[in-house]
């Protein structure tokens, strides 16, 4: 997980660095910032699981699941779970901004709609 997230950040940074033109700082580096935020958000929960359940740090008092639940049901477990999914969302935004995929899909959609109207 850590390797994947940091490699995605590296890819995003490289893509941002390659951007040319008269861009503001945020326009050039937005994807790198989103992917940088992704790293701690995505890695906090797996790191906590390793510390608590494998390393037995303050175990069993710091358990994230209680009473046989399949989802975290303690305050810190819920917080880490929400951070994990927030990290997934920022990763999605960062990858879309780094690859400009949202613009490519929109351009393709416009071209397809134009061709459909022309035939129609």
Short mmCIF file of N, CA and C in Angstrom, two decimals:
data_model
loop_
_atom_site.label_atom_id
_atom_site.label_comp_id
_atom_site.label_asym_id
_atom_site.label_seq_id
_atom_site.Cartn_x
_atom_site.Cartn_y
_atom_site.Cartn_z
N UNK A 1 0.82 -1.19 0.00
CA UNK A 1 0.00 0.00 0.00
C UNK A 1 0.87 1.26 0.00
N UNK A 2 1.86 1.26 0.87
CA UNK A 2 2.73 2.44 0.97
C UNK A 2 3.49 2.67 -0.33
N UNK A 3 3.93 1.60 -0.95
CA UNK A 3 4.68 1.73 -2.21
C UNK A 3 3.77 2.28 -3.30
N UNK A 4 2.54 1.77 -3.37
CA UNK A 4 1.61 2.23 -4.39
C UNK A 4 1.29 3.72 -4.22
N UNK A 5 0.98 4.12 -3.00
CA UNK A 5 0.59 5.51 -2.76
C UNK A 5 1.75 6.46 -3.03
N UNK A 6 2.94 6.12 -2.58
CA UNK A 6 4.08 7.01 -2.81
C UNK A 6 4.49 7.03 -4.28
N UNK A 7 4.33 5.91 -4.99
CA UNK A 7 4.62 5.91 -6.42
C UNK A 7 3.61 6.75 -7.19
N UNK A 8 2.36 6.74 -6.75
CA UNK A 8 1.36 7.59 -7.39
C UNK A 8 1.69 9.06 -7.16
N UNK A 9 2.16 9.39 -5.96
CA UNK A 9 2.58 10.76 -5.69
C UNK A 9 3.75 11.14 -6.59
N UNK A 10 4.71 10.24 -6.73
CA UNK A 10 5.86 10.52 -7.59
C UNK A 10 5.43 10.73 -9.04
N UNK A 11 4.51 9.91 -9.53
CA UNK A 11 3.99 10.07 -10.88
C UNK A 11 3.29 11.42 -11.03
N UNK A 12 2.47 11.78 -10.06
CA UNK A 12 1.76 13.06 -10.10
C UNK A 12 2.72 14.24 -10.07
N UNK A 13 3.73 14.14 -9.23
CA UNK A 13 4.73 15.22 -9.16
C UNK A 13 5.43 15.37 -10.49
N UNK A 14 5.81 14.25 -11.11
CA UNK A 14 6.50 14.28 -12.40
C UNK A 14 5.60 14.91 -13.47
N UNK A 15 4.31 14.52 -13.47
CA UNK A 15 3.38 15.08 -14.45
C UNK A 15 3.18 16.58 -14.23
N UNK A 16 3.11 17.00 -12.98
CA UNK A 16 2.94 18.43 -12.68
C UNK A 16 4.18 19.22 -13.09
N UNK A 17 5.34 18.65 -12.84
CA UNK A 17 6.58 19.33 -13.20
C UNK A 17 6.70 19.52 -14.71
N UNK A 18 6.11 18.61 -15.46
CA UNK A 18 6.20 18.67 -16.92
C UNK A 18 5.21 19.65 -17.54
N UNK A 19 4.29 20.18 -16.76
CA UNK A 19 3.30 21.13 -17.30
C UNK A 19 4.00 22.42 -17.71
N UNK A 20 3.60 22.93 -18.86
CA UNK A 20 4.20 24.15 -19.39
C UNK A 20 3.12 25.20 -19.58
N UNK A 21 3.56 26.40 -19.77
CA UNK A 21 2.63 27.48 -20.05
C UNK A 21 2.58 28.47 -18.90
N UNK A 22 1.74 29.44 -19.08
CA UNK A 22 1.56 30.50 -18.09
C UNK A 22 0.54 30.04 -17.05
N UNK A 23 1.00 29.25 -16.08
CA UNK A 23 0.14 28.67 -15.07
C UNK A 23 0.47 29.25 -13.70
N UNK A 24 -0.55 29.35 -12.85
CA UNK A 24 -0.29 29.73 -11.46
C UNK A 24 0.32 28.51 -10.75
N UNK A 25 0.81 28.76 -9.55
CA UNK A 25 1.40 27.66 -8.78
C UNK A 25 0.38 26.54 -8.57
N UNK A 26 -0.85 26.91 -8.19
CA UNK A 26 -1.87 25.88 -7.94
C UNK A 26 -2.25 25.15 -9.23
N UNK A 27 -2.35 25.84 -10.36
CA UNK A 27 -2.68 25.18 -11.62
C UNK A 27 -1.60 24.17 -12.02
N UNK A 28 -0.36 24.48 -11.71
CA UNK A 28 0.72 23.57 -12.07
C UNK A 28 0.83 22.39 -11.10
N UNK A 29 0.65 22.62 -9.81
CA UNK A 29 0.97 21.60 -8.80
C UNK A 29 -0.24 21.03 -8.07
N UNK A 30 -1.46 21.30 -8.51
CA UNK A 30 -2.64 20.86 -7.78
C UNK A 30 -2.69 19.34 -7.58
N UNK A 31 -2.40 18.59 -8.61
CA UNK A 31 -2.44 17.13 -8.50
C UNK A 31 -1.43 16.62 -7.49
N UNK A 32 -0.25 17.20 -7.46
CA UNK A 32 0.77 16.77 -6.51
C UNK A 32 0.32 17.03 -5.07
N UNK A 33 -0.36 18.15 -4.84
CA UNK A 33 -0.86 18.43 -3.49
C UNK A 33 -1.94 17.43 -3.08
N UNK A 34 -2.86 17.14 -3.99
CA UNK A 34 -3.89 16.14 -3.67
C UNK A 34 -3.27 14.79 -3.36
N UNK A 35 -2.30 14.38 -4.17
CA UNK A 35 -1.66 13.08 -3.94
C UNK A 35 -0.79 13.08 -2.69
N UNK A 36 -0.22 14.22 -2.33
CA UNK A 36 0.55 14.30 -1.08
C UNK A 36 -0.36 14.17 0.13
N UNK A 37 -1.55 14.74 0.05
CA UNK A 37 -2.51 14.60 1.15
C UNK A 37 -2.97 13.15 1.28
N UNK A 38 -3.01 12.46 0.16
CA UNK A 38 -3.45 11.07 0.14
C UNK A 38 -2.55 10.16 0.99
N UNK A 39 -1.26 10.43 1.02
CA UNK A 39 -0.31 9.52 1.68
C UNK A 39 -0.66 9.29 3.15
N UNK A 40 -0.71 10.32 4.00
CA UNK A 40 -1.03 10.03 5.40
C UNK A 40 -2.46 9.55 5.61
N UNK A 41 -3.40 10.07 4.81
CA UNK A 41 -4.79 9.64 4.99
C UNK A 41 -4.97 8.16 4.67
N UNK A 42 -4.34 7.69 3.62
CA UNK A 42 -4.49 6.30 3.21
C UNK A 42 -3.69 5.33 4.07
N UNK A 43 -2.60 5.78 4.62
CA UNK A 43 -1.72 4.87 5.37
C UNK A 43 -1.98 4.85 6.87
N UNK A 44 -2.77 5.77 7.40
CA UNK A 44 -2.98 5.83 8.84
C UNK A 44 -3.66 4.57 9.37
N UNK A 45 -4.72 4.12 8.72
CA UNK A 45 -5.44 2.96 9.23
C UNK A 45 -4.63 1.67 9.13
N UNK A 46 -4.00 1.35 7.98
CA UNK A 46 -3.19 0.13 7.95
C UNK A 46 -2.04 0.16 8.97
N UNK A 47 -1.45 1.34 9.16
CA UNK A 47 -0.38 1.47 10.14
C UNK A 47 -0.90 1.21 11.56
N UNK A 48 -2.08 1.75 11.87
CA UNK A 48 -2.69 1.52 13.18
C UNK A 48 -3.03 0.05 13.38
N UNK A 49 -3.51 -0.61 12.34
CA UNK A 49 -3.84 -2.04 12.44
C UNK A 49 -2.58 -2.84 12.75
N UNK A 50 -1.49 -2.51 12.08
CA UNK A 50 -0.22 -3.22 12.35
C UNK A 50 0.24 -2.98 13.78
N UNK A 51 0.19 -1.72 14.22
CA UNK A 51 0.63 -1.42 15.59
C UNK A 51 -0.25 -2.09 16.64
N UNK A 52 -1.56 -2.02 16.47
CA UNK A 52 -2.48 -2.52 17.50
C UNK A 52 -2.59 -4.03 17.48
N UNK A 53 -2.84 -4.61 16.32
CA UNK A 53 -3.17 -6.03 16.25
C UNK A 53 -1.97 -6.93 16.05
N UNK A 54 -0.90 -6.44 15.49
CA UNK A 54 0.30 -7.26 15.32
C UNK A 54 1.33 -6.90 16.38
N UNK A 55 1.54 -5.60 16.62
CA UNK A 55 2.51 -5.17 17.61
C UNK A 55 1.98 -5.14 19.02
N UNK A 56 0.67 -5.32 19.18
CA UNK A 56 0.01 -5.33 20.49
C UNK A 56 0.29 -4.07 21.30
N UNK A 57 0.32 -2.91 20.62
CA UNK A 57 0.49 -1.64 21.31
C UNK A 57 -0.84 -1.30 22.00
N UNK A 58 -0.81 -1.26 23.32
CA UNK A 58 -1.98 -0.96 24.15
C UNK A 58 -3.16 -1.87 23.84
N UNK A 59 -2.86 -3.10 23.47
CA UNK A 59 -3.90 -4.07 23.15
C UNK A 59 -4.39 -4.70 24.43
N UNK A 60 -5.60 -4.93 24.68
CA UNK A 60 -6.81 -4.80 23.89
C UNK A 60 -7.53 -3.46 24.07
N UNK A 61 -7.00 -2.55 24.87
CA UNK A 61 -7.70 -1.27 25.11
C UNK A 61 -7.83 -0.42 23.85
N UNK A 62 -6.91 -0.55 22.92
CA UNK A 62 -6.94 0.30 21.73
C UNK A 62 -7.54 -0.40 20.52
N UNK A 63 -8.26 -1.48 20.71
CA UNK A 63 -8.90 -2.18 19.60
C UNK A 63 -9.83 -1.23 18.84
N UNK A 64 -9.90 -1.41 17.52
CA UNK A 64 -10.77 -0.58 16.70
C UNK A 64 -12.13 -1.25 16.47
N UNK A 65 -12.20 -2.56 16.65
CA UNK A 65 -13.43 -3.31 16.49
C UNK A 65 -13.77 -3.94 17.83
N UNK A 66 -15.01 -3.84 18.22
CA UNK A 66 -15.46 -4.46 19.47
C UNK A 66 -16.73 -5.26 19.22
N UNK A 67 -16.94 -6.28 20.02
CA UNK A 67 -18.15 -7.09 20.00
C UNK A 67 -18.42 -7.75 18.65
N UNK A 68 -17.39 -8.19 17.97
CA UNK A 68 -17.54 -8.93 16.72
C UNK A 68 -17.99 -8.11 15.53
N UNK A 69 -17.86 -6.81 15.56
CA UNK A 69 -18.29 -5.96 14.46
C UNK A 69 -17.37 -6.14 13.25
N UNK A 70 -17.94 -5.97 12.05
CA UNK A 70 -17.15 -6.05 10.82
C UNK A 70 -16.61 -4.69 10.41
N UNK A 71 -17.08 -3.65 11.04
CA UNK A 71 -16.62 -2.29 10.73
C UNK A 71 -16.12 -1.66 12.04
N UNK A 72 -15.19 -0.73 11.95
CA UNK A 72 -14.72 -0.06 13.16
C UNK A 72 -15.88 0.58 13.92
N UNK A 73 -15.91 0.37 15.24
CA UNK A 73 -17.00 0.93 16.03
C UNK A 73 -16.51 1.60 17.31
N UNK A 74 -15.25 2.01 17.31
CA UNK A 74 -14.72 2.82 18.40
C UNK A 74 -14.39 4.19 17.82
N UNK A 75 -14.31 5.22 18.64
CA UNK A 75 -14.06 6.57 18.07
C UNK A 75 -12.81 6.65 17.20
N UNK A 76 -11.68 6.12 17.67
CA UNK A 76 -10.48 6.23 16.84
C UNK A 76 -10.56 5.31 15.62
N UNK A 77 -11.26 4.19 15.71
CA UNK A 77 -11.44 3.32 14.56
C UNK A 77 -12.28 3.98 13.49
N UNK A 78 -13.35 4.65 13.90
CA UNK A 78 -14.22 5.36 12.95
C UNK A 78 -13.45 6.51 12.30
N UNK A 79 -12.69 7.24 13.08
CA UNK A 79 -11.89 8.35 12.54
C UNK A 79 -10.89 7.85 11.51
N UNK A 80 -10.19 6.76 11.81
CA UNK A 80 -9.22 6.22 10.87
C UNK A 80 -9.91 5.67 9.62
N UNK A 81 -11.08 5.08 9.80
CA UNK A 81 -11.84 4.56 8.66
C UNK A 81 -12.27 5.71 7.74
N UNK A 82 -12.77 6.80 8.32
CA UNK A 82 -13.14 7.97 7.52
C UNK A 82 -11.92 8.58 6.84
N UNK A 83 -10.78 8.62 7.54
CA UNK A 83 -9.54 9.14 6.93
C UNK A 83 -9.13 8.28 5.73
N UNK A 84 -9.28 6.97 5.86
CA UNK A 84 -8.93 6.07 4.76
C UNK A 84 -9.75 6.39 3.52
N UNK A 85 -11.07 6.55 3.67
CA UNK A 85 -11.92 6.81 2.52
C UNK A 85 -11.77 8.24 2.01
N UNK A 86 -11.43 9.17 2.88
CA UNK A 86 -11.10 10.52 2.42
C UNK A 86 -9.83 10.47 1.58
N UNK A 87 -8.87 9.64 1.99
CA UNK A 87 -7.65 9.44 1.21
C UNK A 87 -7.93 8.86 -0.16
N UNK A 88 -8.88 7.93 -0.24
CA UNK A 88 -9.26 7.37 -1.54
C UNK A 88 -9.86 8.46 -2.44
N UNK A 89 -10.68 9.32 -1.87
CA UNK A 89 -11.28 10.41 -2.65
C UNK A 89 -10.22 11.40 -3.14
N UNK A 90 -9.28 11.77 -2.26
CA UNK A 90 -8.23 12.71 -2.69
C UNK A 90 -7.31 12.05 -3.71
N UNK A 91 -7.13 10.72 -3.59
CA UNK A 91 -6.32 10.02 -4.59
C UNK A 91 -7.00 10.06 -5.95
N UNK A 92 -8.31 9.85 -5.97
CA UNK A 92 -9.05 9.90 -7.22
C UNK A 92 -8.94 11.28 -7.87
N UNK A 93 -9.14 12.33 -7.07
CA UNK A 93 -9.03 13.70 -7.60
C UNK A 93 -7.61 13.96 -8.10
N UNK A 94 -6.60 13.55 -7.33
CA UNK A 94 -5.21 13.77 -7.72
C UNK A 94 -4.84 13.06 -9.02
N UNK A 95 -5.28 11.82 -9.17
CA UNK A 95 -4.98 11.06 -10.39
C UNK A 95 -5.70 11.67 -11.59
N UNK A 96 -6.96 12.06 -11.39
CA UNK A 96 -7.69 12.69 -12.50
C UNK A 96 -7.02 14.00 -12.91
N UNK A 97 -6.57 14.78 -11.95
CA UNK A 97 -5.92 16.05 -12.27
C UNK A 97 -4.53 15.82 -12.89
N UNK A 98 -3.81 14.81 -12.43
CA UNK A 98 -2.47 14.54 -12.98
C UNK A 98 -2.55 14.05 -14.42
N UNK A 99 -3.54 13.20 -14.71
CA UNK A 99 -3.66 12.64 -16.06
C UNK A 99 -4.55 13.46 -16.97
N UNK A 100 -5.27 14.45 -16.39
CA UNK A 100 -6.24 15.26 -17.13
C UNK A 100 -7.30 14.37 -17.77
N UNK A 101 -7.58 13.24 -17.15
CA UNK A 101 -8.53 12.27 -17.68
C UNK A 101 -9.94 12.85 -17.77
N UNK A 102 -10.32 13.67 -16.81
CA UNK A 102 -11.66 14.26 -16.85
C UNK A 102 -11.85 15.13 -18.09
N UNK A 103 -10.81 15.81 -18.51
CA UNK A 103 -10.90 16.63 -19.72
C UNK A 103 -10.94 15.77 -20.98
N UNK A 104 -10.17 14.69 -20.99
CA UNK A 104 -10.15 13.78 -22.14
C UNK A 104 -11.51 13.10 -22.31
N UNK A 105 -12.12 12.68 -21.20
CA UNK A 105 -13.43 12.03 -21.27
C UNK A 105 -14.48 13.04 -21.75
N UNK A 106 -14.44 14.26 -21.23
CA UNK A 106 -15.40 15.28 -21.64
C UNK A 106 -15.25 15.61 -23.14
N UNK A 107 -14.02 15.71 -23.63
CA UNK A 107 -13.80 16.00 -25.04
C UNK A 107 -14.31 14.86 -25.92
N UNK A 108 -14.05 13.63 -25.50
CA UNK A 108 -14.53 12.47 -26.26
C UNK A 108 -16.06 12.43 -26.26
N UNK A 109 -16.67 12.72 -25.11
CA UNK A 109 -18.13 12.74 -25.00
C UNK A 109 -18.72 13.80 -25.94
N UNK A 110 -18.13 14.99 -25.96
CA UNK A 110 -18.61 16.04 -26.85
C UNK A 110 -18.50 15.61 -28.32
N UNK A 111 -17.38 14.96 -28.67
CA UNK A 111 -17.20 14.51 -30.05
C UNK A 111 -18.22 13.44 -30.42
N UNK A 112 -18.49 12.53 -29.52
CA UNK A 112 -19.48 11.49 -29.78
C UNK A 112 -20.88 12.07 -29.91
N UNK A 113 -21.23 13.01 -29.04
CA UNK A 113 -22.54 13.65 -29.10
C UNK A 113 -22.70 14.45 -30.40
N UNK A 114 -21.63 15.12 -30.82
CA UNK A 114 -21.67 15.90 -32.06
C UNK A 114 -21.88 14.98 -33.26
N UNK A 115 -21.19 13.83 -33.26
CA UNK A 115 -21.32 12.87 -34.36
C UNK A 115 -22.72 12.27 -34.38
N UNK A 116 -23.30 12.02 -33.22
CA UNK A 116 -24.65 11.47 -33.14
C UNK A 116 -25.68 12.46 -33.66
N UNK A 117 -25.51 13.71 -33.32
CA UNK A 117 -26.44 14.75 -33.79
C UNK A 117 -26.33 14.96 -35.30
N UNK A 118 -25.11 14.83 -35.83
CA UNK A 118 -24.89 15.03 -37.26
C UNK A 118 -25.57 13.93 -38.07
N UNK A 119 -25.55 12.70 -37.53
CA UNK A 119 -26.19 11.58 -38.22
C UNK A 119 -27.69 11.61 -38.12
N UNK A 120 -28.17 12.15 -37.01
CA UNK A 120 -29.48 12.01 -36.60
C UNK A 120 -30.67 12.58 -37.05
#
